[in-house]
Amino acid sequence: MSTTEKFTKLFSELKGCDEDDQRQKIEEMIEILNEMNIDEMDNILNMEIYDEIDKMIEEQKLPMEEATSWTKNIGRCKALKSLHNNCFDGSLLCIRIEQIIVDENEKEKGEMNEKLLIDLYECCFMMYDHYLPHDFLSLCIPCLLKVSLKKEENEEAKKDVEIALLALSSFALWETLEQELYLNEIAEIIQYHQEHHNLTQLAYQSAWQFLMILLYIDKSLEEVIVNELHFVKEARMELEELEKSVNWKRKEEGKGKKEEKEVWIIKRWIQTLEKFFLSCSLWNEEYEEIIGSIVGVFRASKDKYREICKGCISSFRGVVVNRYAKIEGLLKGGAVDVALEEIIQSSFDCSQIEDYLYFFRDFCSRLKEKMENESDEAKRKEMKRKVFEKMEEEGYQDWIIGFHRCVYERKSYSRFLTEDIEDYYVFI
């Protein structure tokens, strides 16, 4: 049986089970979700599933406590693998959870079920795919940060902190949040870990991802992120440690859960770095080093995990389109080299060629921008020369001419990519 068939079979058996059997089957379903790839998860986690869970609660065939724990675990799988499919939003289970949250918050302070509220807040953050309203965020962010501030070393506390931070890294934001809601707390969480290493790798990555969501809206956070919390240095160390811990050469049938989780954490770091590159205005030599670390991940993952390569190229493009970024870091860090190697080796039907073309189009555009400062202009010309020589050595221009003839003249490629062949060239 496929993983999807196993999941469906277990789900269909839930109604006729007692609580112990239900709990066992739910644990098995969560394990199956952990093993699924993102496409399998997208297919199985539909609105019908959530409505059916709600129906079992309504018919008293599934305790609310068990349903909440189950939903939180589904949310964890969704958040870890960055699945967005909008199926939970508006489902009957979603409506029920929202109402319970409202009811609990209307109670007097001493009557509130705080543990239930934390569980439901985590469910909402990890399950929702739409923007959450400001009033809701101002209620639950301080609550989840309070959980994340736990400093106990036992495994249960670490697990609580990890899920709270994973939830905080999963919400969508469309307006600025008051910094007093979160900044002191998240800074304390990150700095305490830097001194004591109390967080799991996923929890630490999630803490940073939470800050990147906020930075994307509030650029005033960059000073704290870069100069006080030392994001670039920390991200580089984490990425390099994770890369070393994965057996990239393993056979597919030999996958281990620990290794698989580390691969997902690497994917999340790459996504976090892309957000940062798009948002940052402070730029120094550390950025070249982290470009080199991303290049290392690219080379290690390209035989088994093409989606990681796609993320790496997207992060490089985040540097290119950010007008504050110094693009020589892409040359010194090796990003131009790996992009050239890949695009030259690819066949014309490669699904990822578009990402490389976007990168080279934008990179070449930046190289053509003249600098006002005489010294900077000299550096730009020298960089153009080096890039031109690399492209000439790899046969890049011949490839572009062939690609243009085969694809653009048939009008069969993306309408967002320019048809002017010179946009993908560097001239010296």
Short mmCIF file of C-alpha atoms in Angstrom, two decimals:
data_model
loop_
_atom_site.label_atom_id
_atom_site.label_comp_id
_atom_site.label_asym_id
_atom_site.label_seq_id
_atom_site.Cartn_x
_atom_site.Cartn_y
_atom_site.Cartn_z
CA MET A 1 0.00 0.00 0.00
CA SER A 2 1.11 3.55 -0.69
CA THR A 3 1.43 6.02 2.17
CA THR A 4 -1.76 7.75 0.97
CA GLU A 5 -3.68 4.44 0.97
CA LYS A 6 -2.39 3.56 4.46
CA PHE A 7 -3.45 6.97 5.78
CA THR A 8 -6.92 6.73 4.19
CA LYS A 9 -7.45 3.21 5.55
CA LEU A 10 -6.52 4.19 9.11
CA PHE A 11 -8.70 7.30 8.93
CA SER A 12 -11.73 5.28 7.77
CA GLU A 13 -11.32 2.93 10.78
CA LEU A 14 -11.30 5.68 13.44
CA LYS A 15 -15.03 5.95 14.13
CA GLY A 16 -15.45 2.37 15.24
CA CYS A 17 -12.52 2.36 17.70
CA ASP A 18 -12.32 2.92 21.42
CA GLU A 19 -10.10 5.76 22.69
CA ASP A 20 -6.95 3.64 23.05
CA ASP A 21 -7.24 2.24 19.52
CA GLN A 22 -8.03 5.72 18.20
CA ARG A 23 -4.94 7.12 19.83
CA GLN A 24 -2.82 4.33 18.33
CA LYS A 25 -4.21 4.88 14.83
CA ILE A 26 -3.75 8.65 15.08
CA GLU A 27 -0.11 8.14 16.07
CA GLU A 28 0.33 5.88 13.05
CA MET A 29 -1.26 8.50 10.77
CA ILE A 30 1.08 11.18 12.09
CA GLU A 31 4.04 8.91 11.39
CA ILE A 32 2.76 8.41 7.84
CA LEU A 33 2.44 12.19 7.39
CA ASN A 34 6.04 12.57 8.56
CA GLU A 35 7.13 10.17 5.82
CA MET A 36 5.10 11.81 3.03
CA ASN A 37 6.56 14.24 0.56
CA ILE A 38 4.90 17.62 0.13
CA ASP A 39 2.79 16.56 -2.87
CA GLU A 40 1.38 13.53 -1.04
CA MET A 41 0.55 15.71 1.97
CA ASP A 42 -1.12 18.31 -0.23
CA ASN A 43 -3.29 15.61 -1.75
CA ILE A 44 -4.38 13.97 1.52
CA LEU A 45 -4.90 17.06 3.72
CA ASN A 46 -8.11 18.39 2.19
CA MET A 47 -11.18 20.12 3.63
CA GLU A 48 -13.11 16.83 3.73
CA ILE A 49 -10.59 15.42 6.22
CA TYR A 50 -11.00 18.41 8.54
CA ASP A 51 -14.81 18.40 8.24
CA GLU A 52 -14.85 14.69 9.05
CA ILE A 53 -12.72 15.27 12.18
CA ASP A 54 -15.20 17.97 13.23
CA LYS A 55 -18.11 15.56 12.62
CA MET A 56 -16.48 12.94 14.87
CA ILE A 57 -16.12 15.57 17.62
CA GLU A 58 -19.77 16.61 17.20
CA GLU A 59 -20.95 12.98 17.38
CA GLN A 60 -18.73 12.42 20.44
CA LYS A 61 -16.76 9.77 18.59
CA LEU A 62 -13.49 11.66 19.08
CA PRO A 63 -12.61 13.58 22.27
CA MET A 64 -11.82 17.26 21.72
CA GLU A 65 -8.50 16.87 23.55
CA GLU A 66 -7.43 14.09 21.17
CA ALA A 67 -8.66 16.05 18.14
CA THR A 68 -6.67 19.11 19.23
CA SER A 69 -3.48 17.08 19.71
CA TRP A 70 -4.00 15.44 16.33
CA THR A 71 -4.63 18.77 14.57
CA LYS A 72 -1.52 20.23 16.18
CA ASN A 73 0.55 17.33 14.86
CA ILE A 74 -0.90 17.79 11.38
CA GLY A 75 0.02 21.47 11.67
CA ARG A 76 3.56 20.53 12.69
CA CYS A 77 3.96 18.42 9.54
CA LYS A 78 2.54 21.23 7.40
CA ALA A 79 4.77 23.86 8.99
CA LEU A 80 7.94 21.78 8.85
CA LYS A 81 7.45 21.07 5.15
CA SER A 82 6.10 24.56 4.34
CA LEU A 83 2.86 23.23 2.86
CA HIS A 84 0.25 25.87 2.01
CA ASN A 85 -3.04 24.62 0.56
CA ASN A 86 -5.84 26.70 2.20
CA CYS A 87 -7.92 23.59 2.97
CA PHE A 88 -8.11 24.12 6.73
CA ASP A 89 -9.20 27.76 6.45
CA GLY A 90 -13.00 27.87 6.56
CA SER A 91 -13.43 24.15 7.36
CA LEU A 92 -15.87 23.12 10.09
CA LEU A 93 -12.93 22.17 12.33
CA CYS A 94 -11.40 25.62 11.83
CA ILE A 95 -14.71 27.30 12.77
CA ARG A 96 -14.98 25.12 15.90
CA ILE A 97 -11.43 25.97 17.03
CA GLU A 98 -12.00 29.68 16.46
CA GLN A 99 -15.16 29.57 18.57
CA ILE A 100 -13.44 27.73 21.43
CA ILE A 101 -10.69 30.37 21.44
CA VAL A 102 -13.31 33.15 21.63
CA ASP A 103 -15.17 31.35 24.43
CA GLU A 104 -11.98 30.78 26.46
CA ASN A 105 -10.88 34.41 26.13
CA GLU A 106 -14.25 35.62 27.39
CA LYS A 107 -13.75 33.76 30.67
CA GLU A 108 -12.26 35.31 33.78
CA LYS A 109 -8.48 34.97 34.11
CA GLY A 110 -8.58 32.16 36.68
CA GLU A 111 -11.18 30.17 34.72
CA MET A 112 -9.30 30.06 31.42
CA ASN A 113 -7.88 26.74 30.28
CA GLU A 114 -4.40 28.06 29.46
CA LYS A 115 -3.03 24.76 28.15
CA LEU A 116 -5.98 24.38 25.79
CA LEU A 117 -5.52 27.95 24.54
CA ILE A 118 -1.82 27.36 23.85
CA ASP A 119 -2.65 24.19 21.92
CA LEU A 120 -5.32 25.99 19.89
CA TYR A 121 -3.09 28.99 19.18
CA GLU A 122 -0.41 26.60 17.90
CA CYS A 123 -3.01 24.84 15.75
CA CYS A 124 -4.11 28.14 14.22
CA PHE A 125 -0.60 29.41 13.49
CA MET A 126 0.48 26.15 11.85
CA MET A 127 -2.77 25.31 10.06
CA TYR A 128 -4.01 28.68 8.74
CA ASP A 129 -2.86 29.80 5.32
CA HIS A 130 -4.53 33.21 5.34
CA TYR A 131 -3.44 36.38 7.14
CA LEU A 132 -4.31 36.46 10.82
CA PRO A 133 -5.94 39.63 12.22
CA HIS A 134 -3.94 41.98 14.42
CA ASP A 135 -6.18 41.43 17.47
CA PHE A 136 -5.62 37.68 17.27
CA LEU A 137 -1.84 38.05 16.89
CA SER A 138 -1.65 40.39 19.88
CA LEU A 139 -3.33 37.69 21.99
CA CYS A 140 -1.39 34.64 20.95
CA ILE A 141 2.16 35.85 20.14
CA PRO A 142 2.93 36.82 23.78
CA CYS A 143 1.37 33.54 24.92
CA LEU A 144 3.53 31.40 22.59
CA LEU A 145 6.65 33.42 23.39
CA LYS A 146 6.04 32.73 27.08
CA VAL A 147 6.14 28.99 26.29
CA SER A 148 9.26 29.50 24.16
CA LEU A 149 11.08 31.18 27.06
CA LYS A 150 11.17 27.90 29.03
CA LYS A 151 14.76 27.07 29.90
CA GLU A 152 14.38 23.58 31.37
CA GLU A 153 16.71 20.99 29.85
CA ASN A 154 14.27 18.02 29.92
CA GLU A 155 12.97 16.61 26.62
CA GLU A 156 9.32 17.50 27.27
CA ALA A 157 10.15 21.19 27.80
CA LYS A 158 12.35 21.20 24.68
CA LYS A 159 9.49 19.71 22.69
CA ASP A 160 7.06 22.36 24.00
CA VAL A 161 9.49 25.13 23.06
CA GLU A 162 10.12 23.63 19.62
CA ILE A 163 6.42 23.42 18.72
CA ALA A 164 5.72 26.94 20.03
CA LEU A 165 8.58 28.42 17.97
CA LEU A 166 7.61 26.35 14.92
CA ALA A 167 4.09 27.77 15.25
CA LEU A 168 5.44 31.32 15.55
CA SER A 169 7.46 30.80 12.37
CA SER A 170 4.39 29.78 10.38
CA PHE A 171 1.95 32.69 10.33
CA ALA A 172 1.33 35.18 7.53
CA LEU A 173 1.66 38.91 8.26
CA TRP A 174 0.44 41.90 6.27
CA GLU A 175 0.89 44.79 8.72
CA THR A 176 3.51 45.97 11.21
CA LEU A 177 3.26 44.58 14.74
CA GLU A 178 4.20 46.60 17.81
CA GLN A 179 7.74 45.55 18.77
CA GLU A 180 6.80 45.46 22.45
CA LEU A 181 4.69 42.37 21.66
CA TYR A 182 7.70 40.25 20.81
CA LEU A 183 11.16 41.83 20.43
CA ASN A 184 12.60 41.55 23.96
CA GLU A 185 11.35 37.99 24.30
CA ILE A 186 12.56 36.65 20.95
CA ALA A 187 15.93 38.38 21.43
CA GLU A 188 16.25 36.72 24.86
CA ILE A 189 15.38 33.31 23.38
CA ILE A 190 18.03 33.64 20.66
CA GLN A 191 20.75 35.08 22.90
CA TYR A 192 20.17 32.48 25.62
CA HIS A 193 20.58 29.72 23.03
CA GLN A 194 23.77 31.30 21.71
CA GLU A 195 25.23 31.04 25.23
CA HIS A 196 23.69 27.76 26.44
CA HIS A 197 22.61 25.81 23.31
CA ASN A 198 19.30 24.85 24.86
CA LEU A 199 17.16 24.80 21.69
CA THR A 200 16.80 22.04 19.12
CA GLN A 201 18.03 22.84 15.60
CA LEU A 202 14.44 23.21 14.39
CA ALA A 203 13.49 25.48 17.31
CA TYR A 204 16.48 27.77 16.71
CA GLN A 205 15.77 27.99 12.99
CA SER A 206 12.12 28.74 13.74
CA ALA A 207 13.05 31.58 16.09
CA TRP A 208 14.95 33.24 13.26
CA GLN A 209 12.20 32.56 10.73
CA PHE A 210 9.72 34.30 13.05
CA LEU A 211 11.96 37.38 13.04
CA MET A 212 12.29 37.29 9.23
CA ILE A 213 8.51 37.36 8.83
CA LEU A 214 8.48 40.53 10.92
CA LEU A 215 11.55 42.05 9.20
CA TYR A 216 9.84 41.77 5.82
CA ILE A 217 7.27 44.29 7.07
CA ASP A 218 9.34 46.25 9.61
CA LYS A 219 12.81 47.14 8.27
CA SER A 220 13.77 48.82 11.58
CA LEU A 221 14.45 45.34 12.99
CA GLU A 222 17.52 44.87 10.83
CA GLU A 223 19.91 46.63 13.22
CA VAL A 224 18.99 44.21 16.02
CA ILE A 225 19.01 41.16 13.75
CA VAL A 226 22.39 41.90 12.15
CA ASN A 227 24.43 43.70 14.80
CA GLU A 228 23.00 42.49 18.12
CA LEU A 229 21.88 38.96 17.31
CA HIS A 230 24.48 38.30 14.55
CA PHE A 231 22.10 36.53 12.18
CA VAL A 232 24.50 36.00 9.27
CA LYS A 233 27.19 34.36 11.41
CA GLU A 234 24.65 32.16 13.22
CA ALA A 235 22.86 31.11 10.03
CA ARG A 236 26.17 30.16 8.40
CA MET A 237 27.24 27.99 11.38
CA GLU A 238 23.85 26.25 11.53
CA LEU A 239 23.73 25.62 7.79
CA GLU A 240 27.26 24.19 7.70
CA GLU A 241 26.59 21.94 10.71
CA LEU A 242 23.38 20.63 9.16
CA GLU A 243 25.07 20.01 5.81
CA LYS A 244 27.76 17.91 7.50
CA SER A 245 25.20 15.88 9.46
CA VAL A 246 23.25 14.69 6.39
CA ASN A 247 24.34 11.60 4.47
CA TRP A 248 23.72 13.09 1.00
CA LYS A 249 24.94 9.91 -0.74
CA ARG A 250 22.56 7.52 1.02
CA LYS A 251 20.32 5.17 -0.92
CA GLU A 252 16.68 6.24 -1.07
CA GLU A 253 15.46 3.14 0.76
CA GLY A 254 17.88 3.80 3.62
CA LYS A 255 16.41 7.14 4.70
CA GLY A 256 16.34 7.73 8.43
CA LYS A 257 13.83 10.00 10.19
CA LYS A 258 16.55 12.06 11.89
CA GLU A 259 18.30 12.66 8.60
CA GLU A 260 15.05 13.52 6.83
CA LYS A 261 14.17 16.09 9.48
CA GLU A 262 17.56 17.72 9.06
CA VAL A 263 16.96 18.02 5.32
CA TRP A 264 13.68 19.84 5.98
CA ILE A 265 15.45 22.17 8.41
CA ILE A 266 18.03 23.00 5.71
CA LYS A 267 15.19 23.84 3.31
CA ARG A 268 13.70 26.15 5.92
CA TRP A 269 17.06 27.88 6.50
CA ILE A 270 17.37 28.53 2.76
CA GLN A 271 13.86 30.04 2.72
CA THR A 272 14.72 32.19 5.74
CA LEU A 273 17.91 33.41 4.08
CA GLU A 274 16.03 34.32 0.92
CA LYS A 275 13.65 36.50 2.97
CA PHE A 276 16.62 38.10 4.68
CA PHE A 277 18.50 38.79 1.44
CA LEU A 278 15.40 40.44 -0.01
CA SER A 279 14.99 42.68 3.06
CA CYS A 280 18.48 43.57 4.26
CA SER A 281 20.24 46.87 3.66
CA LEU A 282 23.33 46.31 5.84
CA TRP A 283 26.00 44.46 3.85
CA ASN A 284 29.50 43.27 4.83
CA GLU A 285 32.06 40.53 4.17
CA GLU A 286 30.09 37.97 6.25
CA TYR A 287 27.57 37.80 3.42
CA GLU A 288 30.18 36.36 1.07
CA GLU A 289 30.84 33.59 3.59
CA ILE A 290 27.19 32.63 3.86
CA ILE A 291 26.86 32.66 0.07
CA GLY A 292 29.70 30.12 0.14
CA SER A 293 27.78 28.02 2.69
CA ILE A 294 24.66 28.03 0.49
CA VAL A 295 26.83 27.00 -2.47
CA GLY A 296 28.11 24.10 -0.33
CA VAL A 297 24.52 22.98 0.34
CA PHE A 298 23.72 23.32 -3.38
CA ARG A 299 26.61 21.07 -4.40
CA ALA A 300 25.85 18.51 -1.67
CA SER A 301 22.13 18.27 -2.43
CA LYS A 302 21.95 18.49 -6.22
CA ASP A 303 21.90 14.72 -6.89
CA LYS A 304 19.04 13.94 -4.48
CA TYR A 305 17.20 17.13 -3.58
CA ARG A 306 16.58 19.35 -6.59
CA GLU A 307 14.07 21.43 -4.62
CA ILE A 308 16.91 22.53 -2.31
CA CYS A 309 18.88 23.67 -5.38
CA LYS A 310 15.83 25.64 -6.50
CA GLY A 311 15.72 27.33 -3.09
CA CYS A 312 19.44 28.14 -3.25
CA ILE A 313 19.08 29.83 -6.64
CA SER A 314 16.06 31.77 -5.34
CA SER A 315 18.14 32.98 -2.40
CA PHE A 316 20.90 34.14 -4.78
CA ARG A 317 18.31 36.00 -6.80
CA GLY A 318 17.15 37.63 -3.55
CA VAL A 319 20.65 39.15 -3.35
CA VAL A 320 20.55 40.33 -6.97
CA VAL A 321 17.19 42.10 -6.78
CA ASN A 322 18.07 43.86 -3.51
CA ARG A 323 19.57 47.18 -4.57
CA TYR A 324 21.47 47.48 -1.28
CA ALA A 325 23.31 44.18 -1.86
CA LYS A 326 26.85 44.04 -3.16
CA ILE A 327 26.65 41.39 -5.86
CA GLU A 328 30.40 40.68 -5.90
CA GLY A 329 29.63 38.34 -2.99
CA LEU A 330 27.85 36.07 -5.48
CA LEU A 331 31.00 35.87 -7.58
CA LYS A 332 33.42 35.40 -4.65
CA GLY A 333 31.12 32.97 -2.84
CA GLY A 334 30.76 30.69 -5.88
CA ALA A 335 27.08 31.31 -6.70
CA VAL A 336 27.84 32.33 -10.30
CA ASP A 337 29.94 29.18 -10.75
CA VAL A 338 27.23 26.73 -9.65
CA ALA A 339 24.54 28.55 -11.64
CA LEU A 340 26.71 28.39 -14.77
CA GLU A 341 27.53 24.71 -14.24
CA GLU A 342 23.86 23.85 -13.87
CA ILE A 343 22.47 25.85 -16.76
CA ILE A 344 25.11 24.57 -19.20
CA GLN A 345 24.48 20.95 -18.21
CA SER A 346 20.69 21.22 -18.32
CA SER A 347 18.50 20.02 -21.17
CA PHE A 348 15.94 22.44 -22.63
CA ASP A 349 13.04 20.72 -20.90
CA CYS A 350 14.55 21.07 -17.40
CA SER A 351 11.82 22.36 -15.08
CA GLN A 352 14.29 24.54 -13.20
CA ILE A 353 15.89 26.37 -16.15
CA GLU A 354 13.57 29.30 -15.60
CA ASP A 355 15.08 29.94 -12.14
CA TYR A 356 18.59 30.14 -13.60
CA LEU A 357 17.46 32.41 -16.43
CA TYR A 358 15.85 34.79 -13.94
CA PHE A 359 19.08 34.80 -11.95
CA PHE A 360 21.31 35.54 -14.94
CA ARG A 361 18.97 38.14 -16.38
CA ASP A 362 18.88 40.08 -13.09
CA PHE A 363 22.58 39.54 -12.38
CA CYS A 364 23.58 40.82 -15.82
CA SER A 365 21.27 43.80 -15.35
CA ARG A 366 23.07 44.70 -12.10
CA LEU A 367 26.47 44.40 -13.80
CA LYS A 368 25.41 47.03 -16.34
CA GLU A 369 24.61 49.66 -13.70
CA LYS A 370 27.36 52.30 -13.65
CA MET A 371 28.60 53.53 -10.27
CA GLU A 372 29.05 57.20 -9.37
CA ASN A 373 32.07 56.57 -7.16
CA GLU A 374 35.23 56.14 -9.26
CA SER A 375 36.61 53.35 -7.09
CA ASP A 376 33.28 51.44 -7.13
CA GLU A 377 33.06 51.87 -10.91
CA ALA A 378 36.53 50.35 -11.31
CA LYS A 379 35.46 47.38 -9.15
CA ARG A 380 32.30 46.94 -11.24
CA LYS A 381 34.30 46.84 -14.48
CA GLU A 382 36.72 44.31 -13.02
CA MET A 383 33.83 42.13 -11.86
CA LYS A 384 32.22 42.35 -15.32
CA ARG A 385 35.48 41.19 -16.85
CA LYS A 386 35.73 38.20 -14.48
CA VAL A 387 32.10 37.20 -15.05
CA PHE A 388 32.49 37.55 -18.82
CA GLU A 389 35.56 35.31 -18.79
CA LYS A 390 33.75 32.68 -16.70
CA MET A 391 30.76 32.73 -19.04
CA GLU A 392 32.98 32.53 -22.11
CA GLU A 393 34.96 29.64 -20.63
CA GLU A 394 31.78 27.67 -19.81
CA GLY A 395 30.17 28.30 -23.21
CA TYR A 396 27.29 30.24 -21.67
CA GLN A 397 26.61 32.50 -24.66
CA ASP A 398 26.45 29.57 -27.09
CA TRP A 399 23.95 27.91 -24.75
CA ILE A 400 21.80 31.05 -24.53
CA ILE A 401 21.75 31.39 -28.35
CA GLY A 402 20.67 27.77 -28.70
CA PHE A 403 18.06 28.11 -26.00
CA HIS A 404 16.70 31.31 -27.56
CA ARG A 405 16.33 29.66 -30.97
CA CYS A 406 14.69 26.53 -29.60
CA VAL A 407 12.31 28.15 -27.13
CA TYR A 408 11.71 31.89 -27.50
CA GLU A 409 11.23 31.77 -31.26
CA ARG A 410 8.48 29.20 -30.70
CA LYS A 411 6.94 31.50 -28.06
CA SER A 412 6.82 28.53 -25.70
CA TYR A 413 8.51 29.95 -22.61
CA SER A 414 7.56 32.15 -19.68
CA ARG A 415 6.01 35.48 -20.56
CA PHE A 416 7.84 36.97 -17.54
CA LEU A 417 11.26 36.35 -19.06
CA THR A 418 12.39 38.89 -21.63
CA GLU A 419 12.87 37.75 -25.23
CA ASP A 420 15.74 40.19 -25.84
CA ILE A 421 18.75 37.89 -25.87
CA GLU A 422 21.12 40.69 -24.87
CA ASP A 423 19.46 40.91 -21.43
CA TYR A 424 21.22 37.63 -20.55
CA TYR A 425 24.67 38.71 -21.75
CA VAL A 426 27.59 40.51 -20.17
CA PHE A 427 29.63 42.70 -22.51
CA ILE A 428 33.04 44.13 -21.62
#
